[in-house]
PDB file of C-alpha atoms in Angstrom:
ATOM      1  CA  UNK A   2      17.421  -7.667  -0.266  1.00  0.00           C
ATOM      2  CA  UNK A   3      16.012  -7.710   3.186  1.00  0.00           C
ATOM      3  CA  UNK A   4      12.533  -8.065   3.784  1.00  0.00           C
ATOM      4  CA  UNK A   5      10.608  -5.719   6.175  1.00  0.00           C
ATOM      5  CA  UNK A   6       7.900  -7.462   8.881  1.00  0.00           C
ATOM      6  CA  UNK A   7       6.791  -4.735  11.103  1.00  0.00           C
ATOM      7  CA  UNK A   8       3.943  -6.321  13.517  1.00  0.00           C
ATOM      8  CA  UNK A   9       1.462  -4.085  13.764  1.00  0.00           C
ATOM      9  CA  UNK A  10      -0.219  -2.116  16.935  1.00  0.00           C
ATOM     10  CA  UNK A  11      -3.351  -0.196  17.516  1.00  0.00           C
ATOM     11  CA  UNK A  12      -2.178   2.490  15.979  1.00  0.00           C
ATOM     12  CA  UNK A  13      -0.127   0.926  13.141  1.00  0.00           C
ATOM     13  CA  UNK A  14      -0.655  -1.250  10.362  1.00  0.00           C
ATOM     14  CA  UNK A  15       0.967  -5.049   9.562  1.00  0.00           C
ATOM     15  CA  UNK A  16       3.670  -4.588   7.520  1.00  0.00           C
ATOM     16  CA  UNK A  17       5.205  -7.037   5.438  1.00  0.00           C
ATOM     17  CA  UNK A  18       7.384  -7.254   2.361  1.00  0.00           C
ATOM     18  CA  UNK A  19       8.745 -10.410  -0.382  1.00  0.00           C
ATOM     19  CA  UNK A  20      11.195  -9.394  -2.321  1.00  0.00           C
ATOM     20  CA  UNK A  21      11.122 -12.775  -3.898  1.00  0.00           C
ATOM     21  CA  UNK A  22       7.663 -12.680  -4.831  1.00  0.00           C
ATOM     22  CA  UNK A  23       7.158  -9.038  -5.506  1.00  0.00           C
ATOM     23  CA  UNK A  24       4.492  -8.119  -2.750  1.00  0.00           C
ATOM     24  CA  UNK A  25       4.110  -5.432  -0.189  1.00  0.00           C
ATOM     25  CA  UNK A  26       1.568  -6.288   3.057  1.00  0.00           C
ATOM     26  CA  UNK A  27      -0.349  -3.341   4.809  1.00  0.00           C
ATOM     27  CA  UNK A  28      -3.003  -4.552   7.091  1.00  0.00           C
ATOM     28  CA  UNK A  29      -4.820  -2.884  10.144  1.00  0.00           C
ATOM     29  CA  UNK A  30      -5.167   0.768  11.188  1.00  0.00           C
ATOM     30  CA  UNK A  31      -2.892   3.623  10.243  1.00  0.00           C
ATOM     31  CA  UNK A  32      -2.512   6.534  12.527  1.00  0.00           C
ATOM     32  CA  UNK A  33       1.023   6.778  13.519  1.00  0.00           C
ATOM     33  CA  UNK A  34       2.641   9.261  15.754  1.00  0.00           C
ATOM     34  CA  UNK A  35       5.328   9.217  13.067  1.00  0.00           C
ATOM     35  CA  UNK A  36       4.344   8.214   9.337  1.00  0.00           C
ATOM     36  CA  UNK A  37       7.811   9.326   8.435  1.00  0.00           C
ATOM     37  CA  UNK A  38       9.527   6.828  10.638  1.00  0.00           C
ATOM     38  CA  UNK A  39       6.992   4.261   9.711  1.00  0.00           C
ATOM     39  CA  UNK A  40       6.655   4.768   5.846  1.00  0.00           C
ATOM     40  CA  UNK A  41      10.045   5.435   4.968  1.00  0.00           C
ATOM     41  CA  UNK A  42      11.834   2.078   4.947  1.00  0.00           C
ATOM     42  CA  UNK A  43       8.598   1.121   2.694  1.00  0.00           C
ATOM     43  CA  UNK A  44       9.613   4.147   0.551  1.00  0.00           C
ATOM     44  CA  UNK A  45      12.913   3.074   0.323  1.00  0.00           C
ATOM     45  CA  UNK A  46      12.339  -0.996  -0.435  1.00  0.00           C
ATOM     46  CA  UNK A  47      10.049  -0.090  -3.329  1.00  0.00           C
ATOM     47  CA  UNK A  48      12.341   2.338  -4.653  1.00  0.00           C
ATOM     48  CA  UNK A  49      15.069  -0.450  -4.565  1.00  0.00           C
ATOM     49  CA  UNK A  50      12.300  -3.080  -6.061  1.00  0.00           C
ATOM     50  CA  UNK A  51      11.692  -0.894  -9.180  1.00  0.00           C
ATOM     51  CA  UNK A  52      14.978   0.124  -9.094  1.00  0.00           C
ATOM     52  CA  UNK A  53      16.263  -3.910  -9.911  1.00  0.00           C
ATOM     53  CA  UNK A  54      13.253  -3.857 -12.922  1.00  0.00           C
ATOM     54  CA  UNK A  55      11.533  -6.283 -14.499  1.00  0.00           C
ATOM     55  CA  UNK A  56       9.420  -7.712 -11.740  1.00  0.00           C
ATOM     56  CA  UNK A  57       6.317  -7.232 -11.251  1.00  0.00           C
ATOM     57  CA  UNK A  58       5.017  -5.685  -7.786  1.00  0.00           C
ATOM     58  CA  UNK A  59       2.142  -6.128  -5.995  1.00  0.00           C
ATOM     59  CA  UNK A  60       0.879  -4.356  -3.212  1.00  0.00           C
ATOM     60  CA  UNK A  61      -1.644  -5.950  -1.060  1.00  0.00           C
ATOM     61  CA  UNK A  62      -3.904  -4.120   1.079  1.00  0.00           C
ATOM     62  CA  UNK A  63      -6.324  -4.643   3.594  1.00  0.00           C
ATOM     63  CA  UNK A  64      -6.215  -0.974   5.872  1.00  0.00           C
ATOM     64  CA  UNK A  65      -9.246  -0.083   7.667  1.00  0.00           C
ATOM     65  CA  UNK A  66      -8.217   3.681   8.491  1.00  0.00           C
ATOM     66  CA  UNK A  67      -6.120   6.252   7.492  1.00  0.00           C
ATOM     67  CA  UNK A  68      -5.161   9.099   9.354  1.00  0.00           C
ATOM     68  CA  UNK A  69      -4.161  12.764   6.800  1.00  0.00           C
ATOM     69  CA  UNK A  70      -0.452  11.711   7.396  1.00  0.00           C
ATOM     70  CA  UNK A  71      -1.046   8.178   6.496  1.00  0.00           C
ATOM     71  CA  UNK A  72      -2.730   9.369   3.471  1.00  0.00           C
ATOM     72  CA  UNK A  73      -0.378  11.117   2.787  1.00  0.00           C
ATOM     73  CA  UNK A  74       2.093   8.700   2.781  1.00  0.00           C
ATOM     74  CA  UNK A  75      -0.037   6.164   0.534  1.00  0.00           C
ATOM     75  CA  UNK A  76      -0.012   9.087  -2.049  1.00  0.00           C
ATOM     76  CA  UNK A  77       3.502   9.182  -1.977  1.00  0.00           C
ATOM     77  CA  UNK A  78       3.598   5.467  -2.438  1.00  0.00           C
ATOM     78  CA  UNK A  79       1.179   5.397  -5.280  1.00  0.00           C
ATOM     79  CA  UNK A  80       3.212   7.885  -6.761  1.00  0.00           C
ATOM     80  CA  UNK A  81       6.159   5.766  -6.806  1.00  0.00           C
ATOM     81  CA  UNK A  82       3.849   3.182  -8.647  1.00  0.00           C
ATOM     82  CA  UNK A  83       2.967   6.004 -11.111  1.00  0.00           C
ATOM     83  CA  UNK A  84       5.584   6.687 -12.431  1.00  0.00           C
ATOM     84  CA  UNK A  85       7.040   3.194 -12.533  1.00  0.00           C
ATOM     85  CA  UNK A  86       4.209   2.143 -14.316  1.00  0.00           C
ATOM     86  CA  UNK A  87       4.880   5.325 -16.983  1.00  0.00           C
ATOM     87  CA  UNK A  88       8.217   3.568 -17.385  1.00  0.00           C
ATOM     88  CA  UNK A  89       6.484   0.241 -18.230  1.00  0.00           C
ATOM     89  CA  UNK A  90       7.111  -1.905 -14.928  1.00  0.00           C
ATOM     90  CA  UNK A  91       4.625  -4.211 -13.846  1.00  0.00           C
ATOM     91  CA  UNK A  92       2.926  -2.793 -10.747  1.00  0.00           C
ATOM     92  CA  UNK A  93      -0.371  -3.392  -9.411  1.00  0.00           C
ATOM     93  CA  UNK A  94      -2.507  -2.412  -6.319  1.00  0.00           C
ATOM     94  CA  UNK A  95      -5.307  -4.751  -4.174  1.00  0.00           C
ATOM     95  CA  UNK A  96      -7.216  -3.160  -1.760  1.00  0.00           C
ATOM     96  CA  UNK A  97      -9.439  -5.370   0.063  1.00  0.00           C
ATOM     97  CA  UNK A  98     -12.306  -4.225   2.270  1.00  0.00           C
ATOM     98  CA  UNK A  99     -14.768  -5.213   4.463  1.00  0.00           C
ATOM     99  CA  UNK A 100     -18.180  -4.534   2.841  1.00  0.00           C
ATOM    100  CA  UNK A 101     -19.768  -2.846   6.204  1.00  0.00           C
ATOM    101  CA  UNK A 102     -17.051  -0.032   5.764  1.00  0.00           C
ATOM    102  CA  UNK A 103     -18.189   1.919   2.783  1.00  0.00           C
ATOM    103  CA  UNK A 104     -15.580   4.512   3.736  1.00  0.00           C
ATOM    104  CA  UNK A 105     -12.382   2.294   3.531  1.00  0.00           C
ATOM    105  CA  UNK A 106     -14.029   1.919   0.043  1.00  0.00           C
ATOM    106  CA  UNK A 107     -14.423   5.137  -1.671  1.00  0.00           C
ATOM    107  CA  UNK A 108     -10.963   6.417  -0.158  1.00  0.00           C
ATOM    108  CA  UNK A 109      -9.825   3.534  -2.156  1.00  0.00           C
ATOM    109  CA  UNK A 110     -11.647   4.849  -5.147  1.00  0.00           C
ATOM    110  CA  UNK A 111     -10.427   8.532  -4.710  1.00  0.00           C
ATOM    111  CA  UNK A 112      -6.893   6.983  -5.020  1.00  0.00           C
ATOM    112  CA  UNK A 113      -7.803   4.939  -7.911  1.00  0.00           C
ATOM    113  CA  UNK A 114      -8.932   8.198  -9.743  1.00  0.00           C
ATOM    114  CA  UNK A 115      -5.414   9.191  -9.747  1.00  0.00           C
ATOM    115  CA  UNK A 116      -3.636   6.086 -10.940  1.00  0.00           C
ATOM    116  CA  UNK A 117      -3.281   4.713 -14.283  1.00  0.00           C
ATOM    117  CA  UNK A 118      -2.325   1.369 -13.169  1.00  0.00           C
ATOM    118  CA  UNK A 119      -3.785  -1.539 -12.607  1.00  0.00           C
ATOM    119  CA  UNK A 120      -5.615  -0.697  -9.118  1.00  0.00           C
ATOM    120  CA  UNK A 121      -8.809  -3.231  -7.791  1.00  0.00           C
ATOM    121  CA  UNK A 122     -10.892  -2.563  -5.016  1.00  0.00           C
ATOM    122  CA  UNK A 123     -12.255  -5.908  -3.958  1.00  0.00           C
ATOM    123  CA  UNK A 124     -14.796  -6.600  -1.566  1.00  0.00           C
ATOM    124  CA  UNK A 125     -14.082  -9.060   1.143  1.00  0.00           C
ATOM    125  CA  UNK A 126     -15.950 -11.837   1.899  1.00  0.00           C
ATOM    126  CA  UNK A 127     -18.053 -11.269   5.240  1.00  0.00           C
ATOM    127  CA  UNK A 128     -18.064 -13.665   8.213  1.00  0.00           C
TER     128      UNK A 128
END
């Protein structure tokens, strides 16, 4: 499987995939013109991820803001997780955040609320 490294812009997030460890990379902002064309090859690789079993998957994040389409698109994301997760496959979420953004925190929490697997918010450590 090919792995995805999108470099990210203002308006865009680092992107970066393993398929042979399991891990997704979002880092940055997120406010695309087009979440569609942006999110949907990272649709796609974690449908083909889950869809090989087994492994676990990991998604690491470090995003600092989210536009309504963006949020979108993490929601259909987490969903993915969801229901892998109903079907017993190891997935996992890390959202890291800078302490001085409170914000980036409890949008992280109002996603948690929804998901039943294992999801940490973690601070991280200030410079």
């Amino acid at each position: 499987m090919t792995d995805i490294t999108i470099a990210g812009t203002q308006s865009t997030p680092d992107i970066r995939t393993e398929w042979s460890t399991g891990r997704l990379f979002m880092q940055g902002d997120s406010y695309p013109e087009n979440s569609y064309e942006l999110f949907n090859q990272i649709f796609e690789w974690i449908e083909r991820f889950l869809a090989e079993g087994g492994r676990p998957l990991s998604l690491e994040l470090n995003l600092l803001y989210l536009n309504t389409s963006s949020i979108k698109a993490m929601m259909d994301i987490f969903d993915l997780l969801e229901v892998a997760h109903q079907e017993h496959k190891p997935v996992a979420v890390n959202w890291y955040y800078d302490q001085r953004n409170e914000r980036v925190a409890e949008l992280a929490e109002e996603f948690k609320e929804d998901c039943s697997f294992p999801f940490e918010i973690i601070p991280s450590p200030q410079a």
